[in-house]
């Protein structure tokens, strides 16, 4: 009989769901400036954000009535300590 008890599985550390925004970009603009679009989103460089904040920013852009559809993506920034977000 083995008296050793099984070791508990090591917990995987999950990265935080929210990081500071390092960059904000807007693609496909024809009528509005980048600054105008970002003002509507309410997002700012340095703000800590995650999917809920980006979803809310997209919803604000759709709700303003200037855009039929709005997409976004956010990825780890080149420094790896924040997000690079793009709205299109």
XYZ file of C-alpha atoms in Angstrom:
88
model
C 0.000 0.000 0.000
C 1.366 3.415 -1.020
C 1.168 5.985 1.794
C 1.836 8.901 -0.535
C -1.231 10.979 -1.245
C -1.687 12.337 -4.755
C -0.487 15.872 -5.252
C -3.111 18.423 -6.137
C -2.900 19.658 -9.694
C -0.933 22.846 -10.045
C -3.179 25.820 -10.563
C -2.687 27.516 -13.873
C -2.383 31.220 -13.447
C -4.690 33.005 -15.796
C -3.664 36.403 -17.039
C -5.739 39.306 -15.824
C -8.712 40.039 -18.037
C -7.999 43.756 -17.846
C -4.829 45.616 -18.778
C -3.941 49.240 -19.457
C -4.708 50.430 -22.976
C -1.386 51.218 -24.673
C -2.738 52.261 -28.050
C -6.060 53.039 -29.726
C -6.496 52.988 -33.498
C -9.451 53.528 -35.794
C -9.629 52.060 -39.307
C -11.900 52.845 -42.242
C -12.749 56.455 -41.443
C -14.207 58.616 -44.179
C -16.249 61.313 -42.454
C -15.005 61.532 -38.867
C -11.551 61.974 -37.362
C -9.865 59.445 -35.125
C -10.228 61.864 -32.226
C -13.983 62.248 -32.787
C -14.517 58.492 -32.859
C -12.377 57.866 -29.776
C -14.183 60.649 -27.892
C -17.460 58.782 -28.402
C -15.957 55.507 -27.114
C -14.852 57.135 -23.874
C -11.673 55.040 -23.878
C -8.334 56.625 -23.047
C -4.701 55.560 -23.271
C -3.626 54.246 -19.860
C -7.158 53.251 -18.855
C -7.453 49.712 -17.526
C -9.864 47.842 -19.775
C -11.026 44.433 -20.867
C -13.749 42.937 -23.024
C -16.647 44.615 -21.146
C -15.144 48.075 -21.687
C -14.456 47.416 -25.370
C -17.993 46.044 -25.829
C -19.412 49.190 -24.189
C -17.277 51.423 -26.428
C -18.518 49.589 -29.527
C -22.115 49.922 -28.312
C -21.639 53.693 -27.833
C -20.403 54.039 -31.407
C -23.388 52.122 -32.774
C -25.822 54.045 -30.532
C -24.576 57.434 -31.730
C -26.149 56.663 -35.104
C -23.147 57.577 -37.238
C -22.167 53.963 -37.967
C -24.228 50.959 -39.033
C -21.737 48.416 -37.766
C -18.668 48.671 -35.607
C -16.065 46.018 -34.994
C -13.074 45.970 -32.723
C -10.132 43.858 -31.726
C -7.710 44.085 -28.864
C -4.430 42.242 -28.581
C -1.414 42.292 -26.327
C 0.633 45.380 -27.073
C 4.216 45.012 -28.209
C 5.520 45.665 -24.698
C 3.260 42.891 -23.383
C 1.976 45.016 -20.516
C -1.233 46.306 -22.034
C -3.628 46.190 -24.967
C -3.463 47.586 -28.457
C -7.065 48.172 -29.528
C -8.434 48.843 -33.004
C -11.964 49.887 -33.919
C -13.189 49.482 -37.487
